[in-house]
Short mmCIF file of C-alpha atoms and ligand atoms in Angstrom, two decimals:
data_model
loop_
_atom_site.label_atom_id
_atom_site.label_comp_id
_atom_site.label_asym_id
_atom_site.label_seq_id
_atom_site.Cartn_x
_atom_site.Cartn_y
_atom_site.Cartn_z
CA MET U 1 16.06 0.36 -29.54
CA ASP U 2 13.46 -3.12 -29.80
CA GLN U 3 13.33 -3.87 -26.24
CA ILE U 4 13.18 -2.07 -22.92
CA GLU U 5 12.81 -3.12 -19.15
CA VAL U 6 11.37 -1.01 -16.73
CA PHE U 7 11.16 -0.48 -12.92
CA CYS U 8 7.60 0.08 -11.89
CA PRO U 9 6.84 1.15 -8.61
CA GLY U 10 4.57 0.76 -5.63
CA SER U 11 2.79 3.61 -4.64
CA VAL U 12 0.55 4.75 -1.75
CA ALA U 13 -2.91 6.67 -2.64
CA ASN U 14 -5.27 9.02 -0.48
CA ILE U 15 -2.58 9.75 2.29
CA SER U 16 -5.91 9.76 4.32
CA CYS U 17 -6.61 13.15 3.75
CA GLY U 18 -6.92 13.26 -0.39
CA PHE U 19 -9.42 10.21 -1.50
CA ASP U 20 -8.75 9.44 -5.20
CA VAL U 21 -6.19 12.45 -5.73
CA LEU U 22 -3.36 12.27 -3.65
CA GLY U 23 -0.47 9.62 -3.46
CA PHE U 24 3.30 9.00 -3.65
CA CYS U 25 5.57 6.52 -5.00
CA LEU U 26 7.22 4.39 -3.29
CA GLU U 27 10.92 3.26 -3.71
CA PRO U 28 12.30 -0.31 -3.18
CA VAL U 29 9.20 -2.45 -3.96
CA GLY U 30 8.04 -2.71 -7.89
CA ASP U 31 7.25 -4.93 -10.39
CA LEU U 32 10.02 -5.54 -13.24
CA MET U 33 8.71 -5.50 -17.11
CA LYS U 34 10.31 -6.55 -20.44
CA VAL U 35 8.31 -4.85 -23.73
CA THR U 36 9.50 -6.23 -26.90
CA LYS U 37 8.56 -5.12 -30.41
CA THR U 38 6.55 -7.78 -32.50
CA ASP U 39 6.81 -7.83 -36.45
CA LYS U 40 2.74 -8.86 -35.95
CA PRO U 41 0.52 -5.30 -34.93
CA GLY U 42 -1.22 -5.32 -31.28
CA ILE U 43 -0.31 -6.11 -27.95
CA THR U 44 0.26 -9.90 -26.50
CA ILE U 45 1.58 -10.71 -23.16
CA GLY U 46 4.02 -13.09 -22.79
CA SER U 47 5.72 -14.68 -19.77
CA ILE U 48 3.91 -13.71 -15.88
CA LYS U 49 6.29 -14.52 -13.11
CA GLY U 50 5.45 -14.25 -9.78
CA GLN U 51 1.27 -13.68 -10.02
CA GLY U 52 -1.42 -15.73 -11.64
CA LEU U 53 -2.66 -12.69 -14.10
CA PRO U 54 -4.51 -13.28 -17.13
CA LYS U 55 -2.64 -13.15 -20.24
CA ASP U 56 -5.97 -12.34 -22.47
CA PRO U 57 -5.00 -8.90 -23.34
CA LEU U 58 -8.45 -7.57 -23.03
CA LYS U 59 -8.67 -8.62 -19.40
CA ASN U 60 -4.81 -7.48 -18.37
CA VAL U 61 -4.64 -4.16 -16.93
CA ALA U 62 -1.00 -3.89 -18.36
CA SER U 63 -2.19 -4.47 -22.29
CA VAL U 64 -5.33 -2.84 -22.08
CA ALA U 65 -3.72 0.26 -20.92
CA ALA U 66 -1.23 -0.60 -23.93
CA MET U 67 -4.12 -1.19 -26.87
CA ALA U 68 -5.53 2.79 -25.34
CA LEU U 69 -2.01 4.26 -25.80
CA LEU U 70 -1.82 2.66 -29.34
CA GLU U 71 -5.30 3.38 -30.67
CA ALA U 72 -4.13 7.38 -29.88
CA HIS U 73 -0.64 6.36 -31.62
CA PRO U 74 -1.19 3.68 -34.08
CA SER U 75 1.90 1.89 -35.09
CA SER U 76 2.64 -1.13 -37.57
CA PHE U 77 4.24 -3.07 -35.65
CA GLY U 78 3.49 -4.32 -32.19
CA PHE U 79 5.17 -5.14 -28.59
CA GLN U 80 4.88 -8.42 -26.38
CA ILE U 81 4.96 -7.53 -22.57
CA ASP U 82 6.76 -10.11 -19.57
CA ILE U 83 5.68 -9.34 -16.33
CA ASP U 84 8.20 -10.13 -13.03
CA LYS U 85 4.55 -9.00 -10.70
CA ARG U 86 6.62 -8.49 -7.56
CA ILE U 87 3.17 -6.22 -6.07
CA LYS U 88 0.91 -8.55 -5.23
CA PRO U 89 -2.69 -7.68 -6.56
CA GLY U 90 -5.13 -6.09 -3.59
CA SER U 91 -2.40 -5.20 -1.35
CA GLY U 92 -3.21 -1.68 -1.71
CA ILE U 93 0.19 -0.22 -2.99
CA GLY U 94 -0.61 0.30 -6.28
CA SER U 95 -0.27 -3.01 -8.31
CA SER U 96 -2.57 -1.96 -10.98
CA ALA U 97 -1.13 0.80 -11.34
CA ALA U 98 2.17 -0.52 -11.45
CA SER U 99 1.50 -2.82 -14.77
CA ALA U 100 -0.38 0.12 -16.45
CA ALA U 101 2.23 2.39 -15.89
CA GLY U 102 4.50 0.07 -16.42
CA ALA U 103 3.36 -0.94 -19.88
CA VAL U 104 2.71 2.88 -21.50
CA PHE U 105 6.01 4.00 -20.40
CA ALA U 106 8.05 1.49 -21.99
CA ILE U 107 5.75 1.55 -25.04
CA ASN U 108 6.45 5.05 -25.11
CA GLU U 109 10.23 4.89 -25.05
CA LEU U 110 10.10 2.15 -28.09
CA LEU U 111 8.13 4.40 -30.01
CA GLY U 112 10.67 7.19 -29.44
CA LYS U 113 8.55 9.05 -26.71
CA PRO U 114 5.51 10.77 -28.35
CA PHE U 115 3.65 11.50 -24.91
CA SER U 116 4.93 13.04 -22.17
CA ARG U 117 4.91 11.22 -18.90
CA ASN U 118 2.30 13.58 -17.64
CA GLU U 119 0.16 12.55 -20.72
CA LEU U 120 0.57 8.89 -20.78
CA VAL U 121 -1.98 8.98 -17.14
CA GLN U 122 -4.72 9.16 -19.63
CA PHE U 123 -3.92 5.93 -21.65
CA ALA U 124 -2.36 3.76 -18.52
CA MET U 125 -6.48 4.85 -16.84
CA ALA U 126 -7.87 2.42 -18.98
CA GLY U 127 -5.50 -0.38 -16.96
CA GLU U 128 -6.79 1.53 -13.71
CA ALA U 129 -10.67 1.26 -14.77
CA LEU U 130 -10.81 -2.68 -15.56
CA ALA U 131 -8.63 -3.42 -11.78
CA SER U 132 -10.85 -0.98 -10.14
CA GLY U 133 -14.13 -0.28 -11.79
CA ALA U 134 -13.27 3.61 -11.45
CA ALA U 135 -10.90 5.80 -13.61
CA HIS U 136 -8.66 6.90 -10.69
CA ALA U 137 -5.18 8.37 -11.29
CA ASP U 138 -3.79 8.80 -7.26
CA ASN U 139 -1.87 6.07 -8.03
CA LEU U 140 -0.62 6.39 -11.75
CA ALA U 141 0.04 10.15 -11.23
CA PRO U 142 2.96 9.33 -8.45
CA VAL U 143 3.97 6.11 -10.61
CA LEU U 144 4.87 8.06 -13.78
CA LEU U 145 5.84 11.77 -12.47
CA GLY U 146 7.30 10.63 -9.00
CA GLY U 147 7.23 12.16 -5.88
CA PHE U 148 4.07 13.48 -4.23
CA THR U 149 1.32 14.23 -6.69
CA LEU U 150 -2.04 15.81 -6.60
CA VAL U 151 -4.79 14.91 -9.45
CA ARG U 152 -7.34 18.20 -9.43
CA SER U 153 -9.39 16.50 -11.61
CA ASN U 154 -9.73 12.71 -12.61
CA GLN U 155 -11.29 13.68 -15.67
CA SER U 156 -9.52 16.42 -17.08
CA LEU U 157 -6.14 14.50 -15.75
CA ASP U 158 -5.08 18.57 -14.15
CA ILE U 159 -2.58 16.67 -12.43
CA ILE U 160 -0.03 18.52 -10.29
CA LYS U 161 3.71 17.29 -9.06
CA LEU U 162 3.84 18.44 -5.54
CA PRO U 163 7.30 18.53 -3.55
CA SER U 164 8.91 15.81 -0.90
CA PRO U 165 10.04 17.00 2.18
CA PRO U 166 13.68 15.92 2.66
CA ASP U 167 13.58 13.60 5.94
CA LEU U 168 10.26 12.09 5.04
CA VAL U 169 10.24 8.17 5.38
CA ALA U 170 7.73 5.83 4.68
CA THR U 171 6.63 2.66 6.31
CA VAL U 172 4.20 0.59 4.85
CA ILE U 173 3.05 -2.91 6.51
CA HIS U 174 1.02 -5.48 4.18
CA PRO U 175 -0.51 -8.33 6.06
CA LYS U 176 -1.03 -11.25 3.77
CA ILE U 177 -4.50 -10.78 2.80
CA GLU U 178 -6.33 -9.70 -0.12
CA LEU U 179 -8.53 -6.57 -0.74
CA LYS U 180 -9.77 -6.34 -4.46
CA THR U 181 -9.80 -2.42 -4.94
CA ILE U 182 -13.47 -2.87 -6.52
CA HIS U 183 -14.98 -4.26 -3.21
CA SER U 184 -13.29 -1.44 -0.49
CA ARG U 185 -14.63 0.70 -3.09
CA ALA U 186 -18.52 -0.51 -2.71
CA ILE U 187 -18.88 -0.03 0.67
CA LEU U 188 -18.03 3.82 0.30
CA LYS U 189 -21.48 5.70 0.63
CA ASN U 190 -21.70 8.31 -1.98
CA THR U 191 -22.09 11.30 0.51
CA VAL U 192 -20.24 12.95 2.59
CA PRO U 193 -21.72 15.10 5.58
CA LEU U 194 -21.14 18.86 5.47
CA ASP U 195 -19.19 19.02 8.43
CA LYS U 196 -16.68 15.91 7.50
CA ALA U 197 -16.33 17.48 3.59
CA ILE U 198 -15.21 20.89 5.59
CA GLN U 199 -12.73 18.71 8.15
CA GLN U 200 -11.51 17.12 5.12
CA TRP U 201 -10.52 20.05 2.51
CA GLY U 202 -9.43 21.78 5.53
CA ASN U 203 -6.65 19.08 5.98
CA LEU U 204 -5.74 18.53 2.24
CA GLY U 205 -5.20 22.14 1.79
CA ALA U 206 -2.79 22.12 4.82
CA PHE U 207 -1.07 19.19 3.79
CA VAL U 208 -0.19 20.21 0.03
CA SER U 209 0.77 23.83 2.21
CA ALA U 210 3.38 21.13 4.40
CA LEU U 211 4.71 19.52 1.56
CA TYR U 212 5.62 23.11 -0.26
CA THR U 213 7.09 24.70 3.32
CA ASN U 214 8.80 21.64 4.72
CA ASP U 215 6.15 21.98 7.92
CA TYR U 216 6.11 18.71 9.33
CA GLY U 217 4.10 19.63 12.32
CA LEU U 218 1.12 20.54 9.95
CA LEU U 219 1.65 17.69 7.62
CA SER U 220 1.37 15.62 10.62
CA ARG U 221 -1.45 17.39 11.99
CA SER U 222 -3.20 16.67 8.48
CA MET U 223 -3.10 13.35 8.19
CA LYS U 224 -6.81 12.43 9.21
CA ASP U 225 -9.48 10.63 7.51
CA LYS U 226 -13.09 11.46 8.36
CA VAL U 227 -14.93 10.57 4.86
CA ILE U 228 -12.97 7.06 3.96
CA GLU U 229 -10.98 5.44 6.78
CA PRO U 230 -14.70 4.54 9.10
CA TYR U 231 -15.41 2.48 6.84
CA ARG U 232 -12.84 0.72 5.30
CA ALA U 233 -11.30 0.22 8.83
CA MET U 234 -13.46 -2.46 9.36
CA LEU U 235 -12.04 -4.62 6.22
CA ILE U 236 -8.49 -4.46 8.22
CA PRO U 237 -7.48 -6.75 10.88
CA GLN U 238 -6.60 -4.52 13.76
CA PHE U 239 -6.48 -1.46 11.78
CA TYR U 240 -6.89 1.03 14.62
CA LYS U 241 -4.75 -0.89 16.80
CA VAL U 242 -1.64 -1.08 13.78
CA LYS U 243 -2.48 2.85 13.45
CA ALA U 244 -1.98 3.84 17.29
CA SER U 245 0.74 2.10 17.72
CA ALA U 246 2.75 3.68 14.71
CA LEU U 247 1.31 6.85 16.05
CA GLN U 248 2.68 6.01 19.47
CA ALA U 249 6.20 4.66 18.24
CA GLY U 250 6.41 8.43 16.49
CA ALA U 251 4.90 8.48 12.91
CA LEU U 252 3.45 11.95 11.85
CA GLY U 253 0.94 10.12 10.74
CA SER U 254 -1.02 6.83 9.74
CA GLY U 255 -3.97 5.09 7.96
CA ILE U 256 -4.90 3.08 5.13
CA SER U 257 -2.51 2.82 2.35
CA GLY U 258 -4.77 3.36 -1.33
CA SER U 259 -7.78 0.97 -0.61
CA GLY U 260 -5.76 -1.65 1.73
CA PRO U 261 -5.23 -4.50 3.31
CA SER U 262 -1.61 -2.33 3.65
CA ILE U 263 -0.95 0.34 6.13
CA TYR U 264 1.06 3.39 5.98
CA ALA U 265 2.54 5.69 8.07
CA LEU U 266 4.97 8.78 6.89
CA SER U 267 7.90 9.65 10.11
CA LYS U 268 10.42 12.19 10.05
CA GLY U 269 14.24 10.47 9.81
CA MET U 270 15.07 6.88 8.85
CA ASP U 271 15.39 5.71 12.89
CA ILE U 272 11.68 6.55 13.59
CA ALA U 273 10.41 4.93 10.59
CA ILE U 274 12.35 1.62 11.67
CA GLN U 275 10.56 1.97 14.95
CA VAL U 276 7.11 2.17 13.71
CA GLY U 277 7.80 -0.59 11.41
CA GLU U 278 8.29 -3.22 14.88
CA ALA U 279 5.59 -1.18 16.52
CA MET U 280 3.05 -2.03 13.37
CA LYS U 281 4.58 -5.73 13.24
CA LYS U 282 3.44 -6.19 17.06
CA GLN U 283 -0.16 -5.94 16.53
CA PHE U 284 0.24 -8.80 13.36
CA ASP U 285 2.68 -10.92 15.31
CA ASP U 286 -0.32 -11.08 18.40
CA LEU U 287 -2.86 -11.91 15.87
CA GLU U 288 -0.54 -14.62 14.04
CA LEU U 289 -1.05 -12.54 10.48
CA GLU U 290 1.74 -13.12 8.30
CA TYR U 291 2.73 -9.57 6.51
CA GLU U 292 5.77 -7.77 4.98
CA VAL U 293 7.12 -4.63 5.66
CA HIS U 294 8.36 -2.14 3.01
CA LEU U 295 10.65 1.04 4.19
CA SER U 296 10.86 3.48 1.48
CA LYS U 297 12.36 7.10 1.12
CA ILE U 298 10.02 9.49 -1.12
CA ASN U 299 10.93 7.88 -4.73
CA ASN U 300 11.30 10.82 -6.58
CA GLU U 301 11.87 9.97 -10.02
CA GLY U 302 9.40 7.17 -10.22
CA ILE U 303 9.32 4.89 -12.92
CA LYS U 304 12.46 4.43 -14.78
CA ILE U 305 14.47 2.14 -17.33
CA VAL U 306 16.62 -0.29 -16.24
N1 LIG I 1 -7.99 6.23 -4.34
C1 LIG I 1 -8.20 4.51 -4.68
C2 LIG I 1 -9.12 4.28 -2.99
C3 LIG I 1 -7.15 3.76 -4.47
O1 LIG I 1 -8.93 4.43 -2.28
O2 LIG I 1 -10.15 3.13 -3.96
C4 LIG I 1 -7.00 2.63 -4.85
O3 LIG I 1 -6.68 2.25 -6.06
#
Protein backbone atom coordinates (compact mmCIF):
# COMPACT_ATOMS: atom_id res chain seq x y z
CA MET A 1 0.00 0.00 0.00
CA ASP A 2 1.46 3.36 -1.09
CA GLN A 3 -1.38 5.70 -0.29
CA ILE A 4 -4.18 5.93 2.23
CA GLU A 5 -7.07 8.27 2.93
CA VAL A 6 -8.43 8.65 6.45
CA PHE A 7 -11.39 10.38 8.09
CA CYS A 8 -10.21 12.25 11.18
CA PRO A 9 -13.22 13.02 13.40
CA GLY A 10 -13.77 15.97 15.71
CA SER A 11 -14.09 15.46 19.45
CA VAL A 12 -15.40 17.12 22.59
CA ALA A 13 -12.85 17.36 25.41
CA ASN A 14 -13.37 18.00 29.13
CA ILE A 15 -17.14 17.17 29.16
CA SER A 16 -17.45 19.72 31.99
CA CYS A 17 -16.22 17.56 34.89
CA GLY A 18 -12.98 16.20 33.36
CA PHE A 19 -10.67 19.04 32.36
CA ASP A 20 -7.76 17.62 30.33
CA VAL A 21 -8.79 14.02 31.03
CA LEU A 22 -12.25 13.27 29.56
CA GLY A 23 -13.42 13.34 25.96
CA PHE A 24 -15.71 11.75 23.39
CA CYS A 25 -15.55 11.32 19.63
CA LEU A 26 -17.95 12.97 17.17
CA GLU A 27 -19.40 11.23 14.12
CA PRO A 28 -20.35 13.57 11.27
CA VAL A 29 -17.71 16.28 11.50
CA GLY A 30 -14.07 15.67 10.61
CA ASP A 31 -11.15 16.22 8.24
CA LEU A 32 -10.03 14.09 5.34
CA MET A 33 -6.33 13.37 5.05
CA LYS A 34 -4.46 11.61 2.26
CA VAL A 35 -0.97 10.29 2.96
CA THR A 36 1.29 9.04 0.16
CA LYS A 37 4.66 7.29 0.37
CA THR A 38 7.51 9.23 -1.26
CA ASP A 39 11.03 8.14 -2.28
CA LYS A 40 12.52 11.10 -0.43
CA PRO A 41 12.67 10.38 3.32
CA GLY A 42 10.95 12.74 5.76
CA ILE A 43 7.58 14.47 5.86
CA THR A 44 6.22 17.01 3.37
CA ILE A 45 2.92 18.83 3.46
CA GLY A 46 1.29 18.74 0.02
CA SER A 47 -2.03 20.52 -0.47
CA ILE A 48 -4.14 22.08 2.28
CA LYS A 49 -7.79 22.66 1.39
CA GLY A 50 -10.26 24.57 3.52
CA GLN A 51 -8.04 26.53 5.91
CA GLY A 52 -4.84 28.51 5.70
CA LEU A 53 -2.43 26.31 7.65
CA PRO A 54 1.39 26.34 7.53
CA LYS A 55 3.13 24.10 5.00
CA ASP A 56 6.43 24.24 6.87
CA PRO A 57 6.74 20.71 8.36
CA LEU A 58 8.12 22.18 11.59
CA LYS A 59 5.04 24.37 12.04
CA ASN A 60 2.22 22.09 10.95
CA VAL A 61 0.57 19.96 13.65
CA ALA A 62 0.17 16.94 11.33
CA SER A 63 3.81 16.85 10.20
CA VAL A 64 5.16 17.47 13.72
CA ALA A 65 3.17 14.46 14.96
CA ALA A 66 4.31 12.41 11.95
CA MET A 67 7.96 13.27 12.62
CA ALA A 68 7.60 12.12 16.23
CA LEU A 69 6.40 8.75 14.97
CA LEU A 70 9.25 8.46 12.44
CA GLU A 71 11.76 9.23 15.16
CA ALA A 72 10.59 6.14 17.03
CA HIS A 73 10.25 4.09 13.84
CA PRO A 74 12.68 5.35 11.17
CA SER A 75 11.74 4.64 7.56
CA SER A 76 13.83 4.65 4.35
CA PHE A 77 10.99 6.34 2.46
CA GLY A 78 9.03 9.48 3.29
CA PHE A 79 5.43 10.64 3.34
CA GLN A 80 3.43 13.46 1.77
CA ILE A 81 0.37 14.65 3.67
CA ASP A 82 -2.58 16.27 1.83
CA ILE A 83 -5.20 17.77 4.11
CA ASP A 84 -8.84 18.61 3.47
CA LYS A 85 -9.32 20.63 6.65
CA ARG A 86 -13.02 20.69 7.51
CA ILE A 87 -12.75 21.36 11.26
CA LYS A 88 -11.98 25.00 11.76
CA PRO A 89 -8.91 25.63 13.95
CA GLY A 90 -9.88 27.39 17.17
CA SER A 91 -13.41 25.96 17.15
CA GLY A 92 -13.21 23.83 20.30
CA ILE A 93 -13.93 20.47 18.68
CA GLY A 94 -10.43 19.10 18.44
CA SER A 95 -9.13 20.52 15.17
CA SER A 96 -5.45 20.04 16.01
CA ALA A 97 -6.09 16.58 17.48
CA ALA A 98 -7.80 15.49 14.24
CA SER A 99 -4.75 16.61 12.21
CA ALA A 100 -2.21 15.05 14.56
CA ALA A 101 -4.13 11.79 14.94
CA GLY A 102 -4.77 11.58 11.18
CA ALA A 103 -1.09 11.83 10.32
CA VAL A 104 0.14 9.21 12.79
CA PHE A 105 -2.75 6.83 12.10
CA ALA A 106 -2.26 6.97 8.31
CA ILE A 107 1.54 6.59 8.46
CA ASN A 108 1.22 3.72 10.92
CA GLU A 109 -1.04 1.93 8.42
CA LEU A 110 1.44 2.54 5.57
CA LEU A 111 4.26 1.18 7.74
CA GLY A 112 2.31 -2.04 8.39
CA LYS A 113 0.91 -1.06 11.81
CA PRO A 114 3.96 -1.24 14.10
CA PHE A 115 1.98 0.62 16.80
CA SER A 116 -1.44 0.11 18.43
CA ARG A 117 -3.99 2.94 18.39
CA ASN A 118 -3.22 3.52 22.07
CA GLU A 119 0.53 3.80 21.36
CA LEU A 120 -0.10 6.33 18.60
CA VAL A 121 -1.34 8.87 21.15
CA GLN A 122 2.21 9.58 22.38
CA PHE A 123 3.33 10.69 18.88
CA ALA A 124 0.20 12.72 18.17
CA MET A 125 0.85 14.55 21.47
CA ALA A 126 3.79 16.33 19.83
CA GLY A 127 1.35 17.97 17.41
CA GLU A 128 -1.11 18.82 20.17
CA ALA A 129 1.66 20.44 22.21
CA LEU A 130 2.61 22.62 19.23
CA ALA A 131 -0.99 23.82 18.86
CA SER A 132 -1.92 24.48 22.46
CA GLY A 133 1.38 24.95 24.27
CA ALA A 134 0.59 22.02 26.59
CA ALA A 135 0.59 18.30 25.87
CA HIS A 136 -2.79 16.85 26.78
CA ALA A 137 -4.47 13.80 25.27
CA ASP A 138 -8.15 14.43 26.04
CA ASN A 139 -9.01 15.08 22.37
CA LEU A 140 -6.49 12.65 20.87
CA ALA A 141 -7.60 9.66 22.92
CA PRO A 142 -11.25 9.66 21.73
CA VAL A 143 -10.20 10.37 18.13
CA LEU A 144 -7.79 7.41 18.07
CA LEU A 145 -9.76 4.99 20.26
CA GLY A 146 -13.36 6.12 19.61
CA GLY A 147 -16.17 6.56 22.14
CA PHE A 148 -15.56 8.11 25.56
CA THR A 149 -12.03 8.06 26.95
CA LEU A 150 -10.37 8.90 30.24
CA VAL A 151 -6.72 9.92 30.44
CA ARG A 152 -5.58 8.86 33.90
CA SER A 153 -2.20 10.47 33.28
CA ASN A 154 -1.16 12.88 30.53
CA GLN A 155 2.47 12.08 31.42
CA SER A 156 2.53 8.27 31.27
CA LEU A 157 -0.46 8.24 28.88
CA ASP A 158 -2.45 5.74 30.85
CA ILE A 159 -5.63 5.85 28.74
CA ILE A 160 -8.88 4.02 29.37
CA LYS A 161 -11.68 3.59 26.83
CA LEU A 162 -15.06 3.94 28.55
CA PRO A 163 -18.44 2.55 27.47
CA SER A 164 -20.98 4.73 25.63
CA PRO A 165 -24.62 4.60 26.80
CA PRO A 166 -26.58 3.76 23.63
CA ASP A 167 -29.07 6.66 23.59
CA LEU A 168 -26.64 9.55 24.03
CA VAL A 169 -26.65 12.19 21.31
CA ALA A 170 -24.44 15.27 21.27
CA THR A 171 -25.48 18.70 20.05
CA VAL A 172 -22.57 21.03 19.36
CA ILE A 173 -23.03 24.66 18.37
CA HIS A 174 -20.02 26.47 16.96
CA PRO A 175 -20.29 30.26 16.97
CA LYS A 176 -18.09 31.51 14.15
CA ILE A 177 -15.42 33.15 16.23
CA GLU A 178 -11.92 31.76 16.73
CA LEU A 179 -10.61 31.03 20.19
CA LYS A 180 -7.10 29.63 20.37
CA THR A 181 -6.57 26.97 23.05
CA ILE A 182 -3.29 28.60 24.02
CA HIS A 183 -5.23 31.78 24.92
CA SER A 184 -8.11 30.10 26.73
CA ARG A 185 -5.56 28.16 28.80
CA ALA A 186 -3.61 31.31 29.61
CA ILE A 187 -6.53 32.78 31.62
CA LEU A 188 -6.82 29.76 33.94
CA LYS A 189 -5.55 29.79 37.51
CA ASN A 190 -2.91 27.26 38.56
CA THR A 191 -4.60 26.45 41.86
CA VAL A 192 -8.07 25.11 42.69
CA PRO A 193 -9.79 25.78 46.05
CA LEU A 194 -10.30 22.55 47.97
CA ASP A 195 -14.12 22.81 48.09
CA LYS A 196 -14.26 23.13 44.29
CA ALA A 197 -11.79 20.28 43.79
CA ILE A 198 -13.96 18.04 45.98
CA GLN A 199 -17.03 18.79 43.88
CA GLN A 200 -15.10 18.22 40.66
CA TRP A 201 -13.65 14.82 41.53
CA GLY A 202 -17.02 13.72 42.92
CA ASN A 203 -18.61 14.62 39.60
CA LEU A 204 -15.85 13.00 37.52
CA GLY A 205 -16.08 9.70 39.41
CA ALA A 206 -19.87 9.72 39.15
CA PHE A 207 -19.75 10.52 35.42
CA VAL A 208 -17.53 7.50 34.73
CA SER A 209 -19.78 5.29 36.85
CA ALA A 210 -22.86 6.54 34.95
CA LEU A 211 -21.27 5.53 31.63
CA TYR A 212 -20.81 1.97 32.90
CA THR A 213 -24.34 1.70 34.29
CA ASN A 214 -26.28 3.69 31.62
CA ASP A 215 -27.53 5.88 34.47
CA TYR A 216 -28.67 8.98 32.55
CA GLY A 217 -29.83 10.73 35.74
CA LEU A 218 -26.42 10.39 37.38
CA LEU A 219 -24.76 11.44 34.14
CA SER A 220 -26.88 14.58 34.15
CA ARG A 221 -26.06 15.42 37.78
CA SER A 222 -22.32 14.94 37.09
CA MET A 223 -21.90 17.22 34.08
CA LYS A 224 -20.90 20.24 36.13
CA ASP A 225 -17.75 22.34 35.97
CA LYS A 226 -16.82 24.33 39.07
CA VAL A 227 -13.19 24.84 38.08
CA ILE A 228 -12.73 25.91 34.47
CA GLU A 229 -16.08 27.13 33.14
CA PRO A 230 -16.33 30.16 35.45
CA TYR A 231 -13.15 31.59 33.86
CA ARG A 232 -13.77 30.65 30.24
CA ALA A 233 -17.48 31.54 30.10
CA MET A 234 -16.60 35.20 29.59
CA LEU A 235 -14.80 34.35 26.33
CA ILE A 236 -17.96 33.03 24.69
CA PRO A 237 -20.86 35.37 23.82
CA GLN A 238 -24.05 34.49 25.74
CA PHE A 239 -22.49 31.28 27.06
CA TYR A 240 -24.73 31.01 30.13
CA LYS A 241 -27.87 31.77 28.08
CA VAL A 242 -27.02 29.12 25.49
CA LYS A 243 -26.31 26.56 28.20
CA ALA A 244 -29.52 27.40 30.09
CA SER A 245 -31.57 27.11 26.90
CA ALA A 246 -30.06 23.67 26.18
CA LEU A 247 -30.92 22.43 29.67
CA GLN A 248 -34.42 23.89 29.45
CA ALA A 249 -34.95 22.07 26.15
CA GLY A 250 -34.17 18.78 27.91
CA ALA A 251 -30.41 18.25 27.62
CA LEU A 252 -28.83 16.07 30.31
CA GLY A 253 -25.95 18.53 30.55
CA SER A 254 -24.19 21.28 28.64
CA GLY A 255 -20.94 23.18 28.81
CA ILE A 256 -17.94 24.48 26.91
CA SER A 257 -16.63 22.05 24.30
CA GLY A 258 -12.89 21.73 24.90
CA SER A 259 -11.45 25.20 25.21
CA GLY A 260 -14.38 26.77 23.30
CA PRO A 261 -15.97 28.69 21.68
CA SER A 262 -18.18 25.69 20.74
CA ILE A 263 -20.77 24.71 23.32
CA TYR A 264 -21.86 21.08 23.62
CA ALA A 265 -24.87 19.36 25.12
CA LEU A 266 -25.58 15.67 25.68
CA SER A 267 -29.17 14.45 25.43
CA LYS A 268 -31.03 11.16 25.65
CA GLY A 269 -32.24 10.49 22.10
CA MET A 270 -32.08 12.33 18.78
CA ASP A 271 -35.44 14.11 19.16
CA ILE A 272 -34.35 15.92 22.29
CA ALA A 273 -30.90 16.65 20.79
CA ILE A 274 -32.60 18.35 17.82
CA GLN A 275 -34.79 20.48 20.12
CA VAL A 276 -31.71 21.37 22.14
CA GLY A 277 -29.99 22.54 18.95
CA GLU A 278 -32.97 24.74 18.04
CA ALA A 279 -32.98 26.30 21.52
CA MET A 280 -29.23 27.00 21.39
CA LYS A 281 -29.48 28.50 17.90
CA LYS A 282 -32.09 30.98 19.04
CA GLN A 283 -29.61 32.61 21.44
CA PHE A 284 -27.07 33.24 18.68
CA ASP A 285 -29.81 34.33 16.23
CA ASP A 286 -30.78 37.02 18.73
CA LEU A 287 -27.16 38.19 18.69
CA GLU A 288 -26.94 37.91 14.90
CA LEU A 289 -23.86 35.77 15.43
CA GLU A 290 -23.16 33.16 12.72
CA TYR A 291 -22.89 29.55 13.83
CA GLU A 292 -23.08 25.95 12.73
CA VAL A 293 -24.70 23.07 14.58
CA HIS A 294 -23.58 19.44 14.63
CA LEU A 295 -25.81 16.60 15.82
CA SER A 296 -23.83 13.48 16.57
CA LYS A 297 -24.15 10.05 18.09
CA ILE A 298 -21.07 8.98 20.02
CA ASN A 299 -18.59 7.71 17.44
CA ASN A 300 -17.38 4.46 18.92
CA GLU A 301 -15.00 3.65 16.10
CA GLY A 302 -12.90 6.83 16.00
CA ILE A 303 -10.54 7.57 13.16
CA LYS A 304 -10.98 5.30 10.13
CA ILE A 305 -9.76 4.51 6.64
CA VAL A 306 -12.07 5.74 3.86
N1 LIG B 1 -8.49 20.14 27.72
C1 LIG B 1 -8.13 21.12 26.73
C2 LIG B 1 -8.50 22.49 27.26
C3 LIG B 1 -8.88 20.83 25.46
O1 LIG B 1 -9.63 22.64 27.70
O2 LIG B 1 -7.67 23.40 27.23
C4 LIG B 1 -8.58 21.77 24.34
O3 LIG B 1 -7.45 21.42 23.65
